[in-house]
XYZ file of C-alpha atoms in Angstrom:
542
model
C 13.432 -63.326 45.669
C 16.784 -61.000 44.663
C 18.189 -57.609 45.512
C 20.903 -55.778 43.593
C 23.247 -53.010 44.699
C 26.229 -51.940 43.002
C 29.249 -50.466 44.813
C 33.139 -49.963 44.277
C 33.552 -51.615 40.797
C 31.981 -54.912 42.048
C 28.201 -56.456 42.004
C 27.219 -56.844 45.717
C 24.156 -59.285 45.232
C 22.360 -59.424 48.527
C 20.194 -62.797 48.157
C 17.205 -63.379 50.296
C 16.084 -66.919 49.438
C 13.136 -68.414 51.004
C 12.474 -72.202 51.099
C 15.978 -72.923 50.682
C 16.101 -76.447 51.950
C 12.543 -76.404 52.322
C 12.234 -75.239 56.141
C 15.183 -73.049 56.558
C 15.093 -69.267 55.638
C 18.971 -68.407 54.742
C 20.309 -65.396 53.980
C 23.375 -65.097 51.888
C 25.898 -62.423 51.254
C 28.288 -62.723 48.537
C 30.720 -60.587 46.637
C 30.685 -60.732 42.724
C 33.777 -59.257 41.435
C 33.964 -57.486 38.166
C 34.526 -60.012 34.964
C 34.558 -63.003 37.111
C 32.171 -66.006 36.208
C 30.415 -67.723 38.877
C 27.908 -70.526 39.365
C 24.867 -71.162 41.734
C 22.698 -74.152 41.175
C 19.258 -74.282 42.698
C 17.098 -77.242 42.287
C 13.269 -77.872 41.538
C 12.850 -78.870 45.355
C 14.716 -75.419 46.446
C 18.439 -76.971 47.295
C 20.867 -74.363 47.365
C 24.474 -75.226 46.264
C 27.172 -72.883 47.488
C 28.327 -70.159 44.877
C 31.082 -71.476 42.882
C 33.794 -69.151 40.994
C 34.489 -70.722 37.605
C 36.516 -67.970 36.271
C 39.017 -65.418 38.297
C 37.963 -61.721 38.322
C 40.282 -59.201 37.129
C 41.993 -57.049 39.529
C 40.007 -53.606 40.091
C 42.931 -51.798 41.115
C 46.043 -53.065 39.338
C 45.506 -50.729 36.311
C 46.289 -47.636 38.395
C 50.045 -49.258 38.817
C 50.264 -48.813 34.986
C 48.901 -45.691 35.049
C 51.286 -44.202 37.617
C 54.302 -45.616 35.662
C 52.773 -43.248 32.756
C 51.785 -40.273 35.100
C 54.978 -40.211 37.704
C 57.575 -39.823 34.802
C 55.377 -37.154 32.783
C 55.842 -35.100 36.116
C 59.241 -36.012 36.414
C 59.969 -34.721 32.660
C 58.385 -31.592 33.466
C 60.116 -30.588 36.519
C 63.524 -31.598 34.916
C 62.778 -29.164 31.994
C 61.557 -26.464 34.549
C 64.973 -27.204 36.401
C 67.352 -26.864 33.084
C 65.271 -23.604 32.038
C 65.850 -21.991 35.572
C 69.844 -22.877 35.720
C 70.430 -22.052 32.068
C 72.008 -25.382 31.720
C 70.225 -25.814 28.224
C 71.500 -23.943 25.253
C 69.511 -21.222 24.050
C 68.495 -23.023 20.881
C 66.909 -25.540 23.022
C 64.753 -23.013 25.361
C 61.322 -22.330 24.899
C 61.479 -18.754 23.349
C 58.389 -16.666 23.608
C 57.626 -15.377 19.876
C 55.261 -12.995 21.302
C 57.542 -11.356 23.213
C 60.369 -11.341 20.352
C 58.006 -9.794 18.217
C 57.131 -6.983 20.533
C 60.761 -6.224 21.221
C 61.652 -5.984 17.449
C 58.425 -4.010 16.592
C 58.959 -0.991 19.064
C 63.020 -1.350 19.276
C 64.432 1.936 19.958
C 66.946 3.816 18.345
C 69.902 5.718 20.852
C 68.349 8.837 21.797
C 70.089 12.338 22.180
C 69.809 14.951 24.963
C 66.212 14.631 25.919
C 64.466 15.728 28.700
C 61.317 14.259 29.495
C 58.006 16.731 31.083
C 55.359 14.471 32.869
C 55.708 11.235 30.777
C 54.367 13.034 27.540
C 56.309 15.127 25.135
C 60.424 15.571 24.950
C 61.692 18.676 24.524
C 64.999 19.186 22.550
C 66.628 22.135 23.010
C 69.384 23.944 20.816
C 69.358 20.971 18.406
C 69.525 21.741 14.674
C 67.776 18.922 12.633
C 68.101 20.173 9.451
C 65.268 23.168 9.865
C 68.144 26.014 10.346
C 66.485 26.843 13.601
C 67.320 26.836 17.062
C 63.796 27.006 18.381
C 62.783 24.205 20.460
C 61.648 21.051 18.853
C 58.813 18.999 20.275
C 58.581 15.601 19.067
C 56.380 12.550 20.676
C 58.467 10.231 22.805
C 59.791 6.915 21.523
C 58.045 4.139 22.672
C 60.394 2.273 25.108
C 60.809 -1.554 25.068
C 58.040 -3.332 26.377
C 58.508 -4.918 29.900
C 56.586 -8.069 30.720
C 53.550 -7.626 32.872
C 54.134 -8.506 36.234
C 50.562 -7.980 37.500
C 49.877 -10.377 40.279
C 47.595 -13.313 39.562
C 45.998 -15.611 42.212
C 48.181 -18.470 41.326
C 45.837 -21.043 43.726
C 43.011 -19.977 41.559
C 44.596 -20.504 38.015
C 45.899 -24.033 39.655
C 42.468 -24.786 40.781
C 41.088 -24.240 37.382
C 44.117 -26.193 35.708
C 43.213 -29.111 38.363
C 39.635 -28.978 37.279
C 39.982 -28.721 33.928
C 42.621 -31.801 33.858
C 40.110 -33.914 35.682
C 37.346 -32.942 33.348
C 39.199 -33.882 29.922
C 40.073 -37.210 31.874
C 36.361 -38.214 32.973
C 35.239 -37.056 29.324
C 37.809 -39.467 27.797
C 36.122 -42.110 29.616
C 38.114 -42.307 32.920
C 39.129 -45.878 32.324
C 35.555 -46.751 32.472
C 35.677 -46.799 36.180
C 32.167 -46.154 37.795
C 33.662 -43.724 40.185
C 34.958 -41.791 37.187
C 31.326 -41.535 35.998
C 28.650 -39.355 36.592
C 25.807 -40.590 38.855
C 23.016 -42.487 36.832
C 20.366 -40.110 38.713
C 20.606 -39.527 42.617
C 24.081 -39.708 44.376
C 27.337 -38.279 43.272
C 30.817 -39.248 42.207
C 34.105 -37.382 41.800
C 32.949 -36.597 38.090
C 29.963 -34.659 39.478
C 32.151 -32.240 41.216
C 34.243 -30.837 38.285
C 32.017 -28.900 36.555
C 30.778 -27.048 39.554
C 34.250 -26.658 40.426
C 35.031 -25.079 37.350
C 32.003 -22.899 37.458
C 32.810 -21.759 40.981
C 36.407 -21.025 39.631
C 34.668 -18.896 37.032
C 32.521 -16.910 39.462
C 35.781 -15.908 41.584
C 37.332 -14.488 38.074
C 34.177 -12.472 37.656
C 34.608 -10.501 40.880
C 38.367 -9.957 40.494
C 38.241 -8.843 36.745
C 35.325 -6.583 37.084
C 36.680 -5.189 39.752
C 39.687 -4.536 38.268
C 37.915 -2.934 35.097
C 35.682 -0.725 37.268
C 38.553 0.761 39.316
C 40.249 1.597 36.068
C 37.596 3.934 35.238
C 35.867 1.850 32.182
C 32.673 2.732 31.888
C 29.970 0.388 32.935
C 28.464 0.307 29.539
C 31.880 -0.929 28.115
C 32.166 -3.429 30.677
C 28.667 -4.858 30.090
C 29.764 -4.858 26.098
C 32.693 -7.171 26.999
C 30.096 -9.343 29.110
C 27.817 -9.543 26.223
C 30.676 -10.465 23.312
C 32.029 -13.028 25.847
C 28.429 -14.674 26.312
C 27.637 -14.795 22.860
C 31.451 -16.201 22.089
C 30.760 -19.154 24.367
C 27.234 -19.890 23.354
C 28.506 -19.973 19.333
C 31.706 -22.301 20.350
C 29.147 -24.494 22.180
C 26.810 -24.612 19.492
C 29.716 -25.115 16.771
C 31.003 -28.000 18.773
C 27.677 -29.690 19.258
C 27.802 -29.922 15.545
C 30.681 -31.845 15.283
C 29.322 -35.040 15.674
C 25.617 -34.330 14.870
C 24.914 -31.439 12.063
C 21.601 -32.749 11.619
C 18.831 -30.078 12.290
C 16.369 -32.541 13.314
C 18.072 -34.030 16.134
C 20.815 -31.175 16.631
C 21.374 -30.398 20.259
C 21.102 -26.887 20.968
C 22.140 -27.376 24.797
C 25.401 -28.330 26.174
C 28.446 -27.149 28.797
C 29.678 -24.160 26.856
C 26.119 -22.749 26.327
C 25.648 -23.345 30.059
C 28.521 -21.243 30.978
C 27.612 -18.751 28.551
C 24.201 -18.183 30.110
C 25.592 -18.286 34.096
C 28.386 -16.347 33.196
C 26.010 -13.456 31.720
C 23.873 -13.479 34.619
C 26.528 -13.594 37.292
C 28.789 -10.737 35.266
C 25.864 -8.544 34.531
C 24.698 -8.397 38.323
C 28.239 -7.626 39.174
C 28.389 -4.896 36.138
C 25.135 -3.221 37.797
C 25.876 -3.117 41.034
C 29.460 -3.561 41.932
C 31.312 -0.407 43.486
C 34.802 0.251 42.093
C 36.364 0.307 45.704
C 35.309 -1.876 48.688
C 32.782 -0.502 50.993
C 33.446 0.741 54.199
C 31.091 1.861 57.045
C 33.994 2.483 59.796
C 31.500 0.411 62.105
C 31.132 -3.016 63.523
C 29.612 -3.787 60.158
C 32.808 -3.612 58.596
C 33.323 -7.520 59.574
C 30.417 -8.255 57.027
C 31.162 -5.569 54.441
C 31.578 -8.435 51.865
C 27.832 -9.356 52.515
C 26.698 -5.860 52.307
C 28.426 -4.964 49.338
C 26.801 -7.995 47.663
C 23.271 -7.441 49.446
C 21.667 -6.563 46.240
C 22.980 -9.119 44.252
C 22.256 -11.931 46.522
C 18.644 -10.533 46.937
C 18.240 -11.578 43.049
C 20.341 -14.674 43.035
C 17.683 -15.986 45.916
C 14.550 -14.546 43.997
C 15.986 -16.966 40.804
C 16.662 -19.971 43.224
C 12.996 -19.172 44.896
C 11.813 -19.478 40.983
C 13.345 -22.614 40.661
C 12.001 -24.130 43.544
C 8.331 -23.257 43.103
C 8.661 -24.221 39.540
C 10.161 -27.737 40.460
C 7.468 -28.415 43.081
C 4.324 -26.869 41.994
C 4.308 -26.735 37.922
C 1.832 -29.323 37.078
C 3.116 -31.681 34.754
C 0.655 -34.021 32.588
C 0.434 -37.367 33.888
C 3.004 -37.023 36.460
C 2.965 -36.276 40.384
C 3.552 -32.476 41.304
C 7.211 -32.092 42.698
C 8.532 -35.123 41.092
C 12.076 -35.578 40.998
C 12.996 -39.093 39.627
C 14.454 -40.425 36.551
C 11.370 -42.004 35.216
C 11.268 -45.083 33.199
C 11.997 -47.995 35.132
C 12.304 -46.615 38.153
C 10.033 -47.325 41.178
C 8.276 -49.887 39.292
C 7.759 -48.042 36.170
C 5.117 -46.012 38.149
C 6.251 -42.538 36.429
C 7.610 -43.518 33.187
C 7.286 -40.468 31.181
C 7.952 -37.805 33.948
C 12.080 -38.075 33.812
C 13.354 -35.106 35.463
C 9.929 -33.638 36.764
C 9.229 -30.028 35.313
C 12.774 -29.698 34.435
C 12.481 -32.362 31.848
C 8.867 -31.368 31.032
C 10.330 -27.825 30.324
C 12.915 -28.740 28.018
C 10.885 -31.259 26.206
C 8.173 -28.477 25.582
C 10.640 -25.991 24.488
C 13.006 -28.421 22.434
C 11.385 -31.216 21.781
C 12.813 -34.923 22.786
C 14.515 -35.094 19.573
C 16.746 -32.160 20.517
C 17.675 -33.281 23.809
C 20.866 -35.418 25.207
C 20.964 -38.878 24.736
C 23.073 -40.181 27.309
C 20.967 -39.132 30.509
C 19.803 -40.659 32.469
C 21.736 -43.925 32.255
C 20.291 -46.760 30.201
C 19.646 -48.590 33.460
C 16.146 -46.341 33.737
C 15.370 -46.610 29.887
C 13.795 -42.989 30.502
C 12.799 -40.832 28.063
C 15.565 -38.294 26.778
C 16.759 -35.629 29.365
C 18.893 -32.871 28.897
C 21.375 -32.180 32.264
C 22.315 -28.755 30.943
C 18.556 -27.886 30.497
C 16.854 -24.313 31.083
C 15.430 -24.919 34.619
C 18.757 -25.994 36.364
C 20.494 -22.846 35.112
C 18.817 -20.998 38.096
C 20.691 -23.266 40.537
C 23.972 -23.098 38.566
C 23.633 -19.315 38.947
C 23.656 -19.845 42.768
C 26.632 -21.761 42.610
C 28.596 -19.567 40.323
C 27.820 -16.666 42.845
C 29.176 -18.575 45.437
C 32.543 -18.217 43.345
C 31.627 -14.577 43.066
C 31.436 -14.057 46.872
C 34.749 -16.014 47.316
C 36.399 -13.525 45.257
C 34.653 -10.258 46.911
C 36.166 -11.778 50.018
C 39.612 -11.541 48.422
C 38.801 -7.439 47.344
C 37.218 -6.951 50.720
C 39.712 -7.958 53.053
C 43.411 -7.595 53.190
C 44.881 -10.576 55.446
C 44.865 -14.088 54.931
C 43.168 -14.775 58.299
C 40.256 -12.451 57.673
C 39.868 -14.423 54.064
C 40.317 -17.926 55.510
C 37.910 -17.609 58.540
C 35.052 -16.335 56.206
C 35.718 -19.209 53.732
C 35.850 -21.634 56.453
C 32.383 -20.213 57.747
C 31.049 -20.645 54.185
C 32.176 -23.953 53.583
C 30.719 -25.184 57.083
C 27.197 -23.406 56.219
C 26.852 -24.562 52.571
C 27.825 -27.926 53.260
C 25.351 -28.346 56.620
C 22.444 -26.744 54.258
C 23.230 -29.080 51.475
C 23.311 -32.167 53.957
C 19.871 -31.104 55.549
C 18.356 -30.913 52.176
C 19.160 -34.210 50.913
C 19.038 -35.637 54.646
C 22.765 -36.783 54.416
C 21.279 -39.633 52.358
C 21.478 -40.463 48.553
C 17.400 -41.004 48.348
C 15.696 -40.088 51.200
C 15.959 -36.426 51.617
C 13.481 -33.542 50.522
C 15.802 -32.315 47.785
C 18.041 -35.363 46.780
C 21.659 -34.704 45.565
C 21.466 -34.953 41.868
C 23.789 -33.677 39.044
C 21.467 -34.142 36.161
C 18.675 -31.982 37.781
C 21.425 -29.572 39.193
C 19.364 -29.680 42.726
C 19.846 -27.350 45.625
C 21.554 -29.816 47.663
C 24.079 -30.586 44.875
C 24.700 -27.026 44.471
C 25.381 -26.325 48.201
C 27.272 -29.316 48.476
C 29.748 -28.773 45.605
C 29.879 -25.014 46.662
C 30.936 -26.094 49.809
C 33.647 -28.788 48.537
C 35.024 -25.935 45.970
C 35.619 -23.143 49.201
C 37.356 -26.179 51.091
C 39.981 -27.117 48.080
C 40.545 -23.189 47.443
C 41.289 -22.755 51.082
C 43.953 -25.546 51.048
C 45.327 -24.253 47.814
C 45.297 -20.658 48.955
C 47.046 -21.318 52.149
C 49.829 -23.611 50.312
C 50.425 -21.576 47.511
C 49.679 -18.072 48.375
C 50.433 -17.882 52.337
C 52.778 -20.376 52.794
C 54.421 -20.665 49.571
C 55.214 -24.163 49.780
C 54.230 -24.810 46.085
C 53.863 -22.506 43.032
C 50.959 -24.541 41.631
C 52.912 -25.974 38.800
C 52.019 -27.766 36.389
C 48.411 -27.066 37.357
C 48.766 -23.150 37.220
C 50.300 -23.078 33.601
C 47.793 -25.466 32.340
C 44.648 -23.519 34.123
C 45.447 -20.515 31.804
C 44.349 -22.444 28.560
C 41.490 -24.190 29.743
C 39.118 -23.146 27.096
C 41.925 -24.733 24.581
C 42.005 -27.995 26.565
C 38.077 -28.191 26.403
C 37.563 -27.604 22.864
C 40.547 -29.663 21.886
C 39.850 -33.029 23.550
C 36.055 -32.546 22.535
C 36.842 -32.311 18.520
C 39.726 -34.628 18.387
C 38.116 -37.186 20.878
C 38.599 -40.573 19.076
C 41.827 -39.586 16.897
C 45.272 -40.468 16.980
C 47.572 -39.810 18.856
C 45.272 -39.295 21.887
C 43.030 -42.505 21.283
C 42.987 -45.710 19.373
C 40.580 -49.037 19.341
C 41.561 -50.727 22.526
C 42.802 -54.593 22.028
C 41.191 -55.773 25.137
C 37.865 -53.999 25.666
C 37.014 -56.034 28.551
C 40.044 -54.792 30.878
C 40.423 -51.379 32.549
C 44.088 -51.440 31.875
C 44.040 -50.372 28.590
C 41.344 -47.645 28.741
C 43.047 -46.066 31.908
C 46.521 -46.178 30.314
C 44.660 -44.687 27.087
C 42.660 -42.047 29.012
C 45.909 -40.906 30.992
C 47.858 -40.525 28.016
C 45.489 -38.560 26.036
C 45.107 -36.174 28.993
C 48.841 -35.954 29.750
C 49.196 -35.288 25.908
C 46.788 -32.614 26.031
C 48.191 -30.969 29.289
C 51.857 -31.031 27.157
C 50.281 -28.946 24.720
C 48.898 -26.350 27.285
C 52.105 -26.407 28.832
C 53.936 -25.601 25.160
C 51.454 -22.972 24.686
C 51.894 -21.165 28.187
C 56.079 -21.612 27.511
C 55.537 -19.745 24.029
C 52.979 -17.161 25.615
C 50.279 -18.255 23.617
C 46.743 -18.092 25.494
C 43.040 -18.810 23.845
C 41.048 -16.679 26.013
C 37.290 -15.550 25.088
């Protein structure tokens, strides 16, 4: 009788064998390291030999040394270039010039002015000036447009830094992550580093929604125009996602309509629409003790709607009848649990997607082949509701910035959210992989998954905010600059996924070393492109 468990890139094989040496019942624990060859002889009379190592396994972590030899010089070059630019040591011809700024200056170049007097910044009145009119009457002309000055409006650098870290990790993981298991998504239940990245990106988007919409409303922009921008941006993301999906598959019979950008479009539309309708142009003050929770009071109506969406998700998940499946099934189907629910992959969530889109239009790679399950799409319809909850956690983090002026007021509330969300998520999954009421599951975007990843996003943002904004120990570079061109990085690395100079066919396909170095190289290359675009003031935004 054998039982297999996989952990840390190695195969941990727990072998319970009964009858070895006939009378004795023994228990053997042996570690099978990756790419090693082992021998174990069991004779017909149940005599069991010791397990022998035939071929030496590869060092699992040695490839990281080679990766660091690539990453560290890349950082050194970036900081060296920045230093030279700040100290003006490099001749101007070698500096990054902003074509955008130069063009603006040339376009609005001003000529020397005569004696002028400005009234209220509107018109300019020139008195006793003869411009060939033969008259000494005052001449009213429009003012000359001054040379534009760069916009020095304050940006939350820690937020751009967090976005940059998220998009860099996303690119690295999507490229393959060196083929390490902890850089891959969990097969079904459970969580790895790769499973945190998209939730972090969604959370950051939520913070940006709150700050951006408040800024537009404070500038007296009508809500209908704000909503129009929300619609346009949502449609743009949706179209980009559909076009991106067609890069590798334009067959309408198997075309996949769902995807990451489509998911971002939907959750952005829901969250931004709620804020456009209910957000106040100015912070809410009661001049009472309730001011300590004014962020919650101000967003009460939005949270009420989000909770309704989560309740709808929960009711459908646990009570929707799925043909041939038990109610509330959350498993991967296929071979899971002795193939007891073969065609029930994802329960109600999978059933709805297959009903609406059909199996031929689902994501082919989830869950992992280990279960041999029917197709299931991790960016499905039902999980959009819990993803909206996660985005709204980010919206609330942004609202805390808007409602409270001092760092300690913000930090205390973010810490409270970190602890509460983490405890709720832990209780839902029973702080385990399989045993809880709602296991942590990225494919289903389960409630426990939303709470735990939301808690981690609050925690990371607290750390970045303190280091960058409060203590000013670090400026966020280069992640700050990279985060301002995240859509370019996402589209670019997907479109040019298997092309030179980013990737090539590995010489040794059984080693992590070449895969890890190749994926690090491709990620650094895309980061370099984003940094050059930032220096040139080229930003691709939606």
